Coordinates of C-alpha atoms and ligand atoms in Angstrom, one line a residue:
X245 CA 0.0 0.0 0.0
X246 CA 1.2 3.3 -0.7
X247 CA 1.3 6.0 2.4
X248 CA -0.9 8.4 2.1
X249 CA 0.0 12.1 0.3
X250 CA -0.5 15.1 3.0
X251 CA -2.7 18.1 1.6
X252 CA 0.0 20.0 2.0
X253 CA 2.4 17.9 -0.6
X254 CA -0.6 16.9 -3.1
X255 CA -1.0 20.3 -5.0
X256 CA 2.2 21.7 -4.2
X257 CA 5.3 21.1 -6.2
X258 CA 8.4 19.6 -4.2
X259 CA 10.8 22.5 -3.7
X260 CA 14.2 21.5 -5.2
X261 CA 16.8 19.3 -3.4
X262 CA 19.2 21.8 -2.0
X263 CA 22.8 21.5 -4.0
X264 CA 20.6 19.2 -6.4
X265 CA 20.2 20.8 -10.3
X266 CA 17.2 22.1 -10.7
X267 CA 18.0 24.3 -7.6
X268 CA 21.5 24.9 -9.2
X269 CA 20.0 26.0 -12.5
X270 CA 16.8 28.1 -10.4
X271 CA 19.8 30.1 -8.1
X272 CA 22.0 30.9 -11.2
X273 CA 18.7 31.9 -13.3
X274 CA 18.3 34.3 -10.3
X275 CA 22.1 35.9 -10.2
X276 CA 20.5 40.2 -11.3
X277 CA 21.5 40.4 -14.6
X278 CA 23.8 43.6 -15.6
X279 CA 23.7 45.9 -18.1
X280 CA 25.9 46.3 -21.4
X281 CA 27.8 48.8 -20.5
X282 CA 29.8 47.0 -17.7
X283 CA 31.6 44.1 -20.1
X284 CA 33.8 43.1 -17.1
X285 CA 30.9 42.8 -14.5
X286 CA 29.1 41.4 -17.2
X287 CA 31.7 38.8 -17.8
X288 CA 31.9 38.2 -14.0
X289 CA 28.2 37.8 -13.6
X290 CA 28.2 35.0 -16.2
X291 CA 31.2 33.1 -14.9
X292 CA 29.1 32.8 -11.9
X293 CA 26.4 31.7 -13.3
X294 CA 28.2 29.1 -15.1
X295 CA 29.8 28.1 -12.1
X296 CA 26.9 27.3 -10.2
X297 CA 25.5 25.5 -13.0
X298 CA 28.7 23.2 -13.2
X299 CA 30.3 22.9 -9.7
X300 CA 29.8 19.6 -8.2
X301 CA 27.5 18.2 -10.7
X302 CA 27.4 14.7 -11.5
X303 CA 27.8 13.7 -14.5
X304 CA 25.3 10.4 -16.8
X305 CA 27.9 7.9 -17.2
X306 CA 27.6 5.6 -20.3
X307 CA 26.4 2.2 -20.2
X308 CA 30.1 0.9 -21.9
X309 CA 33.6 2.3 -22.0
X310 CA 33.6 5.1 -24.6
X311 CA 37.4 4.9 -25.7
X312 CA 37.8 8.5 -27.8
X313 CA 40.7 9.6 -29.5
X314 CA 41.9 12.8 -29.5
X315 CA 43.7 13.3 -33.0
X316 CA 44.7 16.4 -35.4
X317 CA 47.8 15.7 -37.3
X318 CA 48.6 19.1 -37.0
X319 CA 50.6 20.3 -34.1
X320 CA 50.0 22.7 -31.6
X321 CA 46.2 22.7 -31.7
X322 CA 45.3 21.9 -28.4
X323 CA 45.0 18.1 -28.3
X324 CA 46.8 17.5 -25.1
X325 CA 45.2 20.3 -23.5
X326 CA 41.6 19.1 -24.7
X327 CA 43.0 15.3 -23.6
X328 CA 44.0 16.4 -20.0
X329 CA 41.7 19.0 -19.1
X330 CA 38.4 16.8 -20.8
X331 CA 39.7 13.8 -18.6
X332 CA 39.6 15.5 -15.7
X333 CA 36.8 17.6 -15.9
X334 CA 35.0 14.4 -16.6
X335 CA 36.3 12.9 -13.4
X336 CA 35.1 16.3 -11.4
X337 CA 31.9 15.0 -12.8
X338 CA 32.0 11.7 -11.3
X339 CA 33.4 9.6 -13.9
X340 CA 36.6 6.9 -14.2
X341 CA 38.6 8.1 -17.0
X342 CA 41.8 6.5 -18.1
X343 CA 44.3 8.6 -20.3
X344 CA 47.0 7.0 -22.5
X345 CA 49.4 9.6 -23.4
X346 CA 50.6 8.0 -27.3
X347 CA 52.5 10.6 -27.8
X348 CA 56.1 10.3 -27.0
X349 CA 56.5 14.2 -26.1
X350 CA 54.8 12.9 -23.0
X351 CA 53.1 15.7 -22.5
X352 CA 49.7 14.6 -21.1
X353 CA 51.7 12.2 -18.9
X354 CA 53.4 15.8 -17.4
X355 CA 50.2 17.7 -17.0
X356 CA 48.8 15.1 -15.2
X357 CA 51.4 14.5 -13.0
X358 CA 52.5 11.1 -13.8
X359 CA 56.1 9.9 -13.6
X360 CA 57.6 9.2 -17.0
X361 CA 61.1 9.1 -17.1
X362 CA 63.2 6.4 -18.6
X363 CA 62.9 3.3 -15.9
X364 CA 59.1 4.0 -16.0
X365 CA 57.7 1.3 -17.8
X366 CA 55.0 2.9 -20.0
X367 CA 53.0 2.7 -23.8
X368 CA 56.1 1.3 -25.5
X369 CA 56.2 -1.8 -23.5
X370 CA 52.6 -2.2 -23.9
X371 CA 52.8 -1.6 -27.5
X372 CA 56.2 -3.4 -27.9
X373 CA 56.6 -5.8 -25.4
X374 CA 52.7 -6.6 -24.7
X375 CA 53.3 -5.7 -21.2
X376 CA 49.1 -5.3 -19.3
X377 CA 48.0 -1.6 -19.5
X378 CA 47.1 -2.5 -15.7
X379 CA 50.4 -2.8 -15.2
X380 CA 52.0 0.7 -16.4
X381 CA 49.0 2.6 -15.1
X382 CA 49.4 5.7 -12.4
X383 CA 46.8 7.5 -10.5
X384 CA 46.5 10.8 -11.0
X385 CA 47.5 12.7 -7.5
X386 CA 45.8 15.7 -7.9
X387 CA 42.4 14.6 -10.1
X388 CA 41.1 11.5 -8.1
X389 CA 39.2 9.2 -10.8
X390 CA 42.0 9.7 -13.5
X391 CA 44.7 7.5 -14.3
X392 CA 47.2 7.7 -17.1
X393 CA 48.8 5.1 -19.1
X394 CA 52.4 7.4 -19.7
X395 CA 54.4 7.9 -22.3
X396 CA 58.0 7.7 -22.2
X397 CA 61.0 8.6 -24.5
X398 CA 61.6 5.6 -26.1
X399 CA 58.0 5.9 -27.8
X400 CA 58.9 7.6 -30.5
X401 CA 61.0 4.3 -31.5
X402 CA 57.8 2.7 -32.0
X403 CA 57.1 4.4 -34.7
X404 CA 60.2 2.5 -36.7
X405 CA 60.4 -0.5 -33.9
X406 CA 56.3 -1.4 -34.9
X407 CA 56.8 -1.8 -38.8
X408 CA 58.0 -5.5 -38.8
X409 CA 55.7 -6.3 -35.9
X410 CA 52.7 -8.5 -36.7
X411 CA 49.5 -7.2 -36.4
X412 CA 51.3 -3.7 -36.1
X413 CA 48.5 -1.5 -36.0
X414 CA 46.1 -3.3 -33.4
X415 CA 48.3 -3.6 -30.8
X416 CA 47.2 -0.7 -28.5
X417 CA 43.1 -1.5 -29.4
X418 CA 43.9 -5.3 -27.9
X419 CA 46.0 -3.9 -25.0
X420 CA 42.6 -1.5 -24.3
X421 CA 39.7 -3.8 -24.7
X422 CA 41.6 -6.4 -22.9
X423 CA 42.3 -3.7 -19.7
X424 CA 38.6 -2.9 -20.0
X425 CA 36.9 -6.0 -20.5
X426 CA 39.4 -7.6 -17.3
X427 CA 38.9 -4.4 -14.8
X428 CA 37.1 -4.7 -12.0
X429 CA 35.8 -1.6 -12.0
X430 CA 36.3 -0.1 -16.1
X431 CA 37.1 3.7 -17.2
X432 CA 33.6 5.2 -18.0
X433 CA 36.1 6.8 -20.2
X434 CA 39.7 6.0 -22.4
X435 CA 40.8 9.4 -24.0
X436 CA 44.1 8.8 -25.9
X437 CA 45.8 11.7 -26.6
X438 CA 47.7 11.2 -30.5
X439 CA 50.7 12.7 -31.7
X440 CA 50.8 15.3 -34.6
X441 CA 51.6 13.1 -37.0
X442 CA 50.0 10.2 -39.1
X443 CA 52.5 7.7 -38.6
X444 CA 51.6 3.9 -36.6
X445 CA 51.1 5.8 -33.3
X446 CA 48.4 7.4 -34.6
X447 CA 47.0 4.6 -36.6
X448 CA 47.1 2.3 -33.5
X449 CA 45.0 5.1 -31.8
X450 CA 42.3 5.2 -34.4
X451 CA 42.1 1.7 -34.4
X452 CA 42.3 1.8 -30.5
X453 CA 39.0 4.3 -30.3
X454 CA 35.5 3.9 -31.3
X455 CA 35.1 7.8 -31.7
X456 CA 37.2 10.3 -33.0
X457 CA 37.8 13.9 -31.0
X458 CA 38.8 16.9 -33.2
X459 CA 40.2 20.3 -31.8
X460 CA 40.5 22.6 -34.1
X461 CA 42.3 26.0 -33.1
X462 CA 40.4 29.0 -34.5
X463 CA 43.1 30.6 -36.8
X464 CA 44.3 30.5 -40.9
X465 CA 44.3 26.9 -42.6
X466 CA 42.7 25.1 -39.6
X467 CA 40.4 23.3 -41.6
X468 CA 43.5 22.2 -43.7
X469 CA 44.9 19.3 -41.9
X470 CA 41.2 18.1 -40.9
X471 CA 40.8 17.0 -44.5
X472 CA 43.9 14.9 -44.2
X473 CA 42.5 13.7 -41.4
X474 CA 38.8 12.9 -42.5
X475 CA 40.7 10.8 -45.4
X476 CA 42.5 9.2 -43.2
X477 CA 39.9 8.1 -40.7
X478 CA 37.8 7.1 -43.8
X479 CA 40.4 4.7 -44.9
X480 CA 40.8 3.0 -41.3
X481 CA 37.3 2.7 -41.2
X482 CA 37.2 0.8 -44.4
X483 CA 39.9 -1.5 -43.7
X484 CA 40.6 -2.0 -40.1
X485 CA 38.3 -0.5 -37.7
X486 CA 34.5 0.1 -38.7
X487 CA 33.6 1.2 -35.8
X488 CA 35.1 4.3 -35.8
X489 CA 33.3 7.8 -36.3
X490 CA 34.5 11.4 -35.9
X491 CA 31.6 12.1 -32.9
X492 CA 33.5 15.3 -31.3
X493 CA 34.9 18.5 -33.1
X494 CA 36.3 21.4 -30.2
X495 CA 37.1 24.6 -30.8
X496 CA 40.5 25.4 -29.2
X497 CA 42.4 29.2 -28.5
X498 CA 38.9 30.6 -29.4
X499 CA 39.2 34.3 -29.4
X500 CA 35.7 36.2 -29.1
X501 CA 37.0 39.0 -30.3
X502 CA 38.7 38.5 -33.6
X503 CA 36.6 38.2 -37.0
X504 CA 39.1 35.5 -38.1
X505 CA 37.9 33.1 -34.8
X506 CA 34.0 33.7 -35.5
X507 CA 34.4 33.1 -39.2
X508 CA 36.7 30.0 -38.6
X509 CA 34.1 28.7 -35.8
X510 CA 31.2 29.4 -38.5
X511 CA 33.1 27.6 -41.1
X512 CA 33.6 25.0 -38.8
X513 CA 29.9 24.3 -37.6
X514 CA 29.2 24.1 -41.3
X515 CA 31.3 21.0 -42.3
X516 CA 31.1 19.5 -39.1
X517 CA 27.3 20.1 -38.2
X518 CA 26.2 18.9 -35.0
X519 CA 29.5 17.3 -34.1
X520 CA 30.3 20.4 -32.6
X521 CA 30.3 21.0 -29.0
X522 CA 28.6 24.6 -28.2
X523 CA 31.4 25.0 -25.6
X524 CA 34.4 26.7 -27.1
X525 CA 37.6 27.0 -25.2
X526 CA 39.0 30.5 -25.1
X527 CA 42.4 31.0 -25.4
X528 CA 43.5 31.9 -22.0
X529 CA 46.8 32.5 -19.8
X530 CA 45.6 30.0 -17.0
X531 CA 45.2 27.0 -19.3
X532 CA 48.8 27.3 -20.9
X533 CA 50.6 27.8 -17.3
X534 CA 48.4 24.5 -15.7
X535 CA 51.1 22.1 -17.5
X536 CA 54.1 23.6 -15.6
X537 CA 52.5 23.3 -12.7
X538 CA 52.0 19.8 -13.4
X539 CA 48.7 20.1 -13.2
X540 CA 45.3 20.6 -15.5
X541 CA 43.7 24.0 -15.0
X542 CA 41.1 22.3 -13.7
X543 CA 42.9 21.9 -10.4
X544 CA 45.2 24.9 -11.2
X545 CA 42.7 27.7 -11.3
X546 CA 39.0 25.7 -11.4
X547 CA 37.2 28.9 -11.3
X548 CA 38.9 30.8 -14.9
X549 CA 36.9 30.6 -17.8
X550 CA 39.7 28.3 -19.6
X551 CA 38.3 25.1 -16.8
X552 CA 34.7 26.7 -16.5
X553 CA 34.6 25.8 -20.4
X554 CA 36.4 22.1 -20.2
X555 CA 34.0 21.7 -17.6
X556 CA 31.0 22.7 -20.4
X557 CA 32.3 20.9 -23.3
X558 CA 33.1 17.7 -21.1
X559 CA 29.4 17.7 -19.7
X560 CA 28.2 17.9 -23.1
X561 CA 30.4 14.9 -24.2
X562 CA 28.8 13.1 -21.5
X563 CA 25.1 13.9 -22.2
X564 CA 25.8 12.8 -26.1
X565 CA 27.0 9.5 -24.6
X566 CA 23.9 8.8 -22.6
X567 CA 20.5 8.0 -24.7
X568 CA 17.8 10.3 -23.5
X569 CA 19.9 13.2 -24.1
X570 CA 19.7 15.4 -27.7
Ligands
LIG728 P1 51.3 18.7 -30.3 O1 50.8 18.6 -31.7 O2 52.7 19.2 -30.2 O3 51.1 17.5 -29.5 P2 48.9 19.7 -29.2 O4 48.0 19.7 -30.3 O5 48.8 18.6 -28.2 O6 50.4 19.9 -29.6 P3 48.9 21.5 -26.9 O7 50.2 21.0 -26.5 O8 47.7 21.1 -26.1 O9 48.7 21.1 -28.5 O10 48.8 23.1 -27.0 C1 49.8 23.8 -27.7 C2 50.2 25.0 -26.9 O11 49.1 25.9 -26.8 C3 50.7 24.7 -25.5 O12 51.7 25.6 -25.1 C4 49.4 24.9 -24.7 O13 49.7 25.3 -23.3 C5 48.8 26.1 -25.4 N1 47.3 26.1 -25.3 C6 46.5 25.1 -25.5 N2 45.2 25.5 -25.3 C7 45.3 26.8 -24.9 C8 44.3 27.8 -24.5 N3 43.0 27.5 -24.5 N4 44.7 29.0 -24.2 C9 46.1 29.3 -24.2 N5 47.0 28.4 -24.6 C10 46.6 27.2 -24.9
LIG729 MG1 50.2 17.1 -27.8

Protein backbone atom coordinates (compact mmCIF):
# COMPACT_ATOMS: atom_id res chain seq x y z
CA UNK A 1 0.00 0.00 0.00
CA UNK A 2 1.21 3.27 -0.66
CA UNK A 3 1.29 5.97 2.39
CA UNK A 4 -0.88 8.36 2.08
CA UNK A 5 -0.02 12.07 0.35
CA UNK A 6 -0.54 15.09 2.95
CA UNK A 7 -2.70 18.09 1.56
CA UNK A 8 0.03 19.95 2.03
CA UNK A 9 2.37 17.93 -0.59
CA UNK A 10 -0.60 16.86 -3.12
CA UNK A 11 -1.02 20.32 -4.99
CA UNK A 12 2.23 21.69 -4.23
CA UNK A 13 5.25 21.06 -6.24
CA UNK A 14 8.39 19.60 -4.17
CA UNK A 15 10.85 22.50 -3.72
CA UNK A 16 14.22 21.54 -5.19
CA UNK A 17 16.76 19.31 -3.40
CA UNK A 18 19.17 21.79 -2.03
CA UNK A 19 22.80 21.52 -4.00
CA UNK A 20 20.59 19.18 -6.42
CA UNK A 21 20.22 20.79 -10.25
CA UNK A 22 17.20 22.13 -10.72
CA UNK A 23 18.03 24.27 -7.59
CA UNK A 24 21.51 24.93 -9.22
CA UNK A 25 19.95 26.01 -12.48
CA UNK A 26 16.76 28.12 -10.44
CA UNK A 27 19.79 30.13 -8.11
CA UNK A 28 22.00 30.85 -11.23
CA UNK A 29 18.72 31.93 -13.30
CA UNK A 30 18.32 34.29 -10.31
CA UNK A 31 22.06 35.87 -10.19
CA UNK A 32 20.52 40.15 -11.33
CA UNK A 33 21.52 40.37 -14.63
CA UNK A 34 23.84 43.63 -15.63
CA UNK A 35 23.72 45.86 -18.05
CA UNK A 36 25.91 46.30 -21.43
CA UNK A 37 27.76 48.83 -20.55
CA UNK A 38 29.81 46.99 -17.72
CA UNK A 39 31.57 44.10 -20.09
CA UNK A 40 33.76 43.13 -17.08
CA UNK A 41 30.89 42.84 -14.49
CA UNK A 42 29.06 41.36 -17.20
CA UNK A 43 31.75 38.82 -17.79
CA UNK A 44 31.87 38.16 -13.96
CA UNK A 45 28.16 37.82 -13.57
CA UNK A 46 28.17 35.03 -16.17
CA UNK A 47 31.17 33.10 -14.87
CA UNK A 48 29.09 32.84 -11.94
CA UNK A 49 26.39 31.68 -13.27
CA UNK A 50 28.24 29.09 -15.11
CA UNK A 51 29.76 28.11 -12.07
CA UNK A 52 26.89 27.28 -10.18
CA UNK A 53 25.46 25.53 -13.02
CA UNK A 54 28.67 23.21 -13.24
CA UNK A 55 30.30 22.88 -9.67
CA UNK A 56 29.78 19.57 -8.16
CA UNK A 57 27.46 18.20 -10.71
CA UNK A 58 27.43 14.68 -11.46
CA UNK A 59 27.81 13.70 -14.52
CA UNK A 60 25.34 10.39 -16.79
CA UNK A 61 27.88 7.88 -17.20
CA UNK A 62 27.61 5.62 -20.31
CA UNK A 63 26.36 2.18 -20.24
CA UNK A 64 30.12 0.91 -21.92
CA UNK A 65 33.59 2.31 -22.04
CA UNK A 66 33.63 5.09 -24.57
CA UNK A 67 37.38 4.89 -25.73
CA UNK A 68 37.81 8.46 -27.80
CA UNK A 69 40.70 9.61 -29.49
CA UNK A 70 41.95 12.85 -29.51
CA UNK A 71 43.69 13.29 -33.03
CA UNK A 72 44.71 16.42 -35.44
CA UNK A 73 47.82 15.65 -37.28
CA UNK A 74 48.57 19.13 -37.02
CA UNK A 75 50.63 20.30 -34.09
CA UNK A 76 49.97 22.75 -31.58
CA UNK A 77 46.23 22.66 -31.69
CA UNK A 78 45.35 21.90 -28.42
CA UNK A 79 45.04 18.14 -28.31
CA UNK A 80 46.77 17.47 -25.14
CA UNK A 81 45.25 20.28 -23.47
CA UNK A 82 41.63 19.12 -24.66
CA UNK A 83 42.98 15.33 -23.60
CA UNK A 84 44.02 16.43 -19.97
CA UNK A 85 41.65 19.04 -19.11
CA UNK A 86 38.44 16.80 -20.79
CA UNK A 87 39.73 13.78 -18.58
CA UNK A 88 39.58 15.54 -15.70
CA UNK A 89 36.81 17.62 -15.91
CA UNK A 90 34.95 14.42 -16.62
CA UNK A 91 36.31 12.90 -13.40
CA UNK A 92 35.12 16.26 -11.38
CA UNK A 93 31.89 15.03 -12.81
CA UNK A 94 32.04 11.71 -11.27
CA UNK A 95 33.44 9.62 -13.88
CA UNK A 96 36.62 6.86 -14.16
CA UNK A 97 38.62 8.06 -17.02
CA UNK A 98 41.78 6.55 -18.10
CA UNK A 99 44.32 8.64 -20.33
CA UNK A 100 46.95 7.00 -22.52
CA UNK A 101 49.45 9.55 -23.44
CA UNK A 102 50.63 8.05 -27.35
CA UNK A 103 52.46 10.55 -27.85
CA UNK A 104 56.07 10.31 -26.99
CA UNK A 105 56.51 14.16 -26.08
CA UNK A 106 54.82 12.94 -22.98
CA UNK A 107 53.08 15.75 -22.47
CA UNK A 108 49.68 14.59 -21.11
CA UNK A 109 51.68 12.24 -18.88
CA UNK A 110 53.37 15.80 -17.40
CA UNK A 111 50.24 17.70 -17.02
CA UNK A 112 48.81 15.14 -15.21
CA UNK A 113 51.41 14.52 -13.05
CA UNK A 114 52.52 11.07 -13.79
CA UNK A 115 56.14 9.87 -13.57
CA UNK A 116 57.64 9.17 -17.02
CA UNK A 117 61.10 9.15 -17.08
CA UNK A 118 63.22 6.37 -18.61
CA UNK A 119 62.93 3.30 -15.90
CA UNK A 120 59.12 4.02 -16.03
CA UNK A 121 57.74 1.31 -17.79
CA UNK A 122 54.97 2.89 -20.00
CA UNK A 123 53.00 2.71 -23.83
CA UNK A 124 56.11 1.25 -25.47
CA UNK A 125 56.21 -1.77 -23.50
CA UNK A 126 52.62 -2.17 -23.92
CA UNK A 127 52.80 -1.63 -27.50
CA UNK A 128 56.15 -3.41 -27.85
CA UNK A 129 56.59 -5.81 -25.42
CA UNK A 130 52.69 -6.60 -24.73
CA UNK A 131 53.31 -5.66 -21.20
CA UNK A 132 49.07 -5.29 -19.34
CA UNK A 133 47.96 -1.58 -19.46
CA UNK A 134 47.09 -2.53 -15.72
CA UNK A 135 50.43 -2.76 -15.20
CA UNK A 136 51.98 0.73 -16.44
CA UNK A 137 49.01 2.61 -15.13
CA UNK A 138 49.40 5.71 -12.37
CA UNK A 139 46.85 7.45 -10.54
CA UNK A 140 46.48 10.75 -10.98
CA UNK A 141 47.49 12.74 -7.52
CA UNK A 142 45.84 15.72 -7.94
CA UNK A 143 42.35 14.62 -10.07
CA UNK A 144 41.06 11.47 -8.09
CA UNK A 145 39.24 9.23 -10.76
CA UNK A 146 42.03 9.74 -13.48
CA UNK A 147 44.68 7.47 -14.30
CA UNK A 148 47.20 7.73 -17.07
CA UNK A 149 48.84 5.15 -19.13
CA UNK A 150 52.38 7.40 -19.67
CA UNK A 151 54.43 7.89 -22.29
CA UNK A 152 58.00 7.73 -22.16
CA UNK A 153 60.98 8.59 -24.49
CA UNK A 154 61.62 5.62 -26.09
CA UNK A 155 57.96 5.88 -27.83
CA UNK A 156 58.93 7.57 -30.46
CA UNK A 157 60.99 4.34 -31.53
CA UNK A 158 57.81 2.67 -31.97
CA UNK A 159 57.09 4.37 -34.67
CA UNK A 160 60.20 2.52 -36.73
CA UNK A 161 60.40 -0.51 -33.94
CA UNK A 162 56.31 -1.44 -34.86
CA UNK A 163 56.84 -1.82 -38.82
CA UNK A 164 57.99 -5.46 -38.84
CA UNK A 165 55.70 -6.26 -35.90
CA UNK A 166 52.74 -8.55 -36.71
CA UNK A 167 49.53 -7.25 -36.39
CA UNK A 168 51.30 -3.69 -36.09
CA UNK A 169 48.50 -1.49 -35.96
CA UNK A 170 46.14 -3.35 -33.43
CA UNK A 171 48.33 -3.57 -30.78
CA UNK A 172 47.19 -0.65 -28.52
CA UNK A 173 43.05 -1.47 -29.44
CA UNK A 174 43.91 -5.34 -27.87
CA UNK A 175 45.97 -3.92 -25.02
CA UNK A 176 42.65 -1.51 -24.32
CA UNK A 177 39.72 -3.75 -24.72
CA UNK A 178 41.55 -6.39 -22.85
CA UNK A 179 42.30 -3.73 -19.72
CA UNK A 180 38.59 -2.86 -19.98
CA UNK A 181 36.90 -6.04 -20.51
CA UNK A 182 39.44 -7.59 -17.34
CA UNK A 183 38.90 -4.44 -14.76
CA UNK A 184 37.09 -4.73 -11.97
CA UNK A 185 35.77 -1.63 -11.97
CA UNK A 186 36.32 -0.10 -16.10
CA UNK A 187 37.15 3.71 -17.20
CA UNK A 188 33.61 5.17 -18.04
CA UNK A 189 36.06 6.79 -20.23
CA UNK A 190 39.65 5.98 -22.42
CA UNK A 191 40.83 9.39 -23.98
CA UNK A 192 44.06 8.79 -25.94
CA UNK A 193 45.84 11.68 -26.56
CA UNK A 194 47.72 11.23 -30.54
CA UNK A 195 50.65 12.73 -31.67
CA UNK A 196 50.82 15.32 -34.56
CA UNK A 197 51.59 13.06 -37.02
CA UNK A 198 50.02 10.17 -39.09
CA UNK A 199 52.48 7.67 -38.62
CA UNK A 200 51.56 3.90 -36.64
CA UNK A 201 51.09 5.78 -33.33
CA UNK A 202 48.38 7.40 -34.56
CA UNK A 203 46.99 4.62 -36.59
CA UNK A 204 47.13 2.27 -33.54
CA UNK A 205 45.00 5.08 -31.82
CA UNK A 206 42.33 5.16 -34.37
CA UNK A 207 42.14 1.70 -34.44
CA UNK A 208 42.30 1.82 -30.53
CA UNK A 209 38.96 4.30 -30.29
CA UNK A 210 35.51 3.89 -31.27
CA UNK A 211 35.09 7.77 -31.72
CA UNK A 212 37.16 10.29 -33.05
CA UNK A 213 37.83 13.87 -31.03
CA UNK A 214 38.76 16.90 -33.18
CA UNK A 215 40.18 20.30 -31.75
CA UNK A 216 40.47 22.62 -34.11
CA UNK A 217 42.29 26.01 -33.09
CA UNK A 218 40.42 28.95 -34.53
CA UNK A 219 43.09 30.57 -36.83
CA UNK A 220 44.30 30.46 -40.93
CA UNK A 221 44.28 26.88 -42.60
CA UNK A 222 42.73 25.10 -39.62
CA UNK A 223 40.36 23.27 -41.60
CA UNK A 224 43.46 22.17 -43.71
CA UNK A 225 44.88 19.28 -41.93
CA UNK A 226 41.24 18.08 -40.95
CA UNK A 227 40.75 17.00 -44.54
CA UNK A 228 43.92 14.87 -44.22
CA UNK A 229 42.53 13.68 -41.36
CA UNK A 230 38.79 12.94 -42.46
CA UNK A 231 40.67 10.77 -45.43
CA UNK A 232 42.51 9.23 -43.16
CA UNK A 233 39.87 8.06 -40.69
CA UNK A 234 37.84 7.08 -43.84
CA UNK A 235 40.40 4.72 -44.87
CA UNK A 236 40.82 3.02 -41.27
CA UNK A 237 37.31 2.71 -41.21
CA UNK A 238 37.22 0.83 -44.38
CA UNK A 239 39.93 -1.48 -43.71
CA UNK A 240 40.55 -2.02 -40.15
CA UNK A 241 38.30 -0.48 -37.68
CA UNK A 242 34.50 0.07 -38.70
CA UNK A 243 33.64 1.19 -35.79
CA UNK A 244 35.10 4.29 -35.76
CA UNK A 245 33.28 7.84 -36.34
CA UNK A 246 34.54 11.40 -35.94
CA UNK A 247 31.58 12.06 -32.94
CA UNK A 248 33.55 15.31 -31.32
CA UNK A 249 34.86 18.47 -33.12
CA UNK A 250 36.27 21.38 -30.21
CA UNK A 251 37.12 24.63 -30.76
CA UNK A 252 40.46 25.45 -29.16
CA UNK A 253 42.41 29.24 -28.49
CA UNK A 254 38.90 30.64 -29.43
CA UNK A 255 39.17 34.32 -29.41
CA UNK A 256 35.66 36.16 -29.13
CA UNK A 257 37.01 39.04 -30.30
CA UNK A 258 38.68 38.51 -33.57
CA UNK A 259 36.58 38.22 -36.99
CA UNK A 260 39.12 35.51 -38.11
CA UNK A 261 37.90 33.05 -34.84
CA UNK A 262 34.00 33.66 -35.50
CA UNK A 263 34.41 33.12 -39.22
CA UNK A 264 36.69 29.97 -38.63
CA UNK A 265 34.14 28.70 -35.81
CA UNK A 266 31.25 29.38 -38.49
CA UNK A 267 33.11 27.57 -41.14
CA UNK A 268 33.59 24.96 -38.81
CA UNK A 269 29.86 24.35 -37.64
CA UNK A 270 29.18 24.12 -41.32
CA UNK A 271 31.29 21.02 -42.35
CA UNK A 272 31.05 19.52 -39.10
CA UNK A 273 27.27 20.13 -38.16
CA UNK A 274 26.21 18.88 -35.02
CA UNK A 275 29.52 17.31 -34.06
CA UNK A 276 30.34 20.39 -32.65
CA UNK A 277 30.28 21.01 -29.02
CA UNK A 278 28.62 24.56 -28.21
CA UNK A 279 31.40 25.04 -25.63
CA UNK A 280 34.44 26.67 -27.15
CA UNK A 281 37.58 26.98 -25.17
CA UNK A 282 39.03 30.46 -25.14
CA UNK A 283 42.38 31.01 -25.36
CA UNK A 284 43.47 31.89 -21.97
CA UNK A 285 46.76 32.50 -19.78
CA UNK A 286 45.62 30.04 -17.01
CA UNK A 287 45.20 26.97 -19.34
CA UNK A 288 48.75 27.32 -20.85
CA UNK A 289 50.57 27.80 -17.28
CA UNK A 290 48.36 24.54 -15.68
CA UNK A 291 51.13 22.12 -17.49
CA UNK A 292 54.10 23.61 -15.63
CA UNK A 293 52.47 23.26 -12.71
CA UNK A 294 52.02 19.85 -13.43
CA UNK A 295 48.75 20.12 -13.23
CA UNK A 296 45.27 20.59 -15.50
CA UNK A 297 43.67 24.01 -14.95
CA UNK A 298 41.11 22.34 -13.70
CA UNK A 299 42.87 21.94 -10.36
CA UNK A 300 45.23 24.89 -11.18
CA UNK A 301 42.73 27.66 -11.35
CA UNK A 302 39.00 25.66 -11.44
CA UNK A 303 37.16 28.94 -11.33
CA UNK A 304 38.94 30.76 -14.90
CA UNK A 305 36.89 30.63 -17.82
CA UNK A 306 39.70 28.34 -19.56
CA UNK A 307 38.27 25.11 -16.85
CA UNK A 308 34.71 26.71 -16.53
CA UNK A 309 34.60 25.78 -20.44
CA UNK A 310 36.36 22.13 -20.19
CA UNK A 311 33.97 21.69 -17.63
CA UNK A 312 31.05 22.69 -20.44
CA UNK A 313 32.33 20.87 -23.30
CA UNK A 314 33.07 17.66 -21.13
CA UNK A 315 29.38 17.70 -19.72
CA UNK A 316 28.19 17.88 -23.08
CA UNK A 317 30.38 14.93 -24.25
CA UNK A 318 28.78 13.12 -21.50
CA UNK A 319 25.11 13.94 -22.17
CA UNK A 320 25.78 12.79 -26.05
CA UNK A 321 27.02 9.55 -24.64
CA UNK A 322 23.88 8.85 -22.58
CA UNK A 323 20.46 8.03 -24.75
CA UNK A 324 17.80 10.26 -23.54
CA UNK A 325 19.92 13.24 -24.10
CA UNK A 326 19.74 15.41 -27.65
P1 LIG B 1 51.30 18.70 -30.29
O1 LIG B 1 50.80 18.61 -31.70
O2 LIG B 1 52.71 19.18 -30.19
O3 LIG B 1 51.06 17.45 -29.51
P2 LIG B 1 48.91 19.72 -29.16
O4 LIG B 1 47.99 19.70 -30.32
O5 LIG B 1 48.81 18.63 -28.19
O6 LIG B 1 50.42 19.87 -29.63
P3 LIG B 1 48.88 21.48 -26.92
O7 LIG B 1 50.20 21.01 -26.46
O8 LIG B 1 47.69 21.05 -26.15
O9 LIG B 1 48.68 21.13 -28.45
O10 LIG B 1 48.84 23.07 -27.01
C1 LIG B 1 49.83 23.78 -27.72
C2 LIG B 1 50.22 25.02 -26.92
O11 LIG B 1 49.10 25.88 -26.79
C3 LIG B 1 50.68 24.68 -25.50
O12 LIG B 1 51.69 25.56 -25.13
C4 LIG B 1 49.42 24.95 -24.68
O13 LIG B 1 49.71 25.31 -23.35
C5 LIG B 1 48.79 26.10 -25.44
N1 LIG B 1 47.33 26.12 -25.30
C6 LIG B 1 46.47 25.10 -25.52
N2 LIG B 1 45.21 25.49 -25.30
C7 LIG B 1 45.26 26.79 -24.90
C8 LIG B 1 44.28 27.76 -24.52
N3 LIG B 1 42.98 27.47 -24.49
N4 LIG B 1 44.73 28.98 -24.18
C9 LIG B 1 46.05 29.29 -24.22
N5 LIG B 1 47.01 28.44 -24.56
C10 LIG B 1 46.64 27.19 -24.90
MG1 LIG C 1 50.17 17.08 -27.75
Amino acid sequence: MTAPVSRETEHQPAAPERDGDEWRDAVASALPSTDDETPLAQELASDARRRLRLHGRVFDRPETTRILTVANQKGGVGKTTTAVNIAAALAQGGLRVLVVDADPQGNASTALGVEHHGDVAGIYDVLMDEMDLADVIQECAEVPGVTCAPATLDLSGAEIELVPVVAREYRLRRAIDRFVAGAAEPPHYVIIDSPPSLGLLTLNTLVAAREVFIPIQCEYYALEGVTQLMRTVELVKQNLNPDLDVSTVLLTMFDGRTRLAADVAAQVREVFGAKVLSASIPRSVRVSEAPSHLQTVMTYDPTSSGALSYLEAAQEIANRGVPGHE
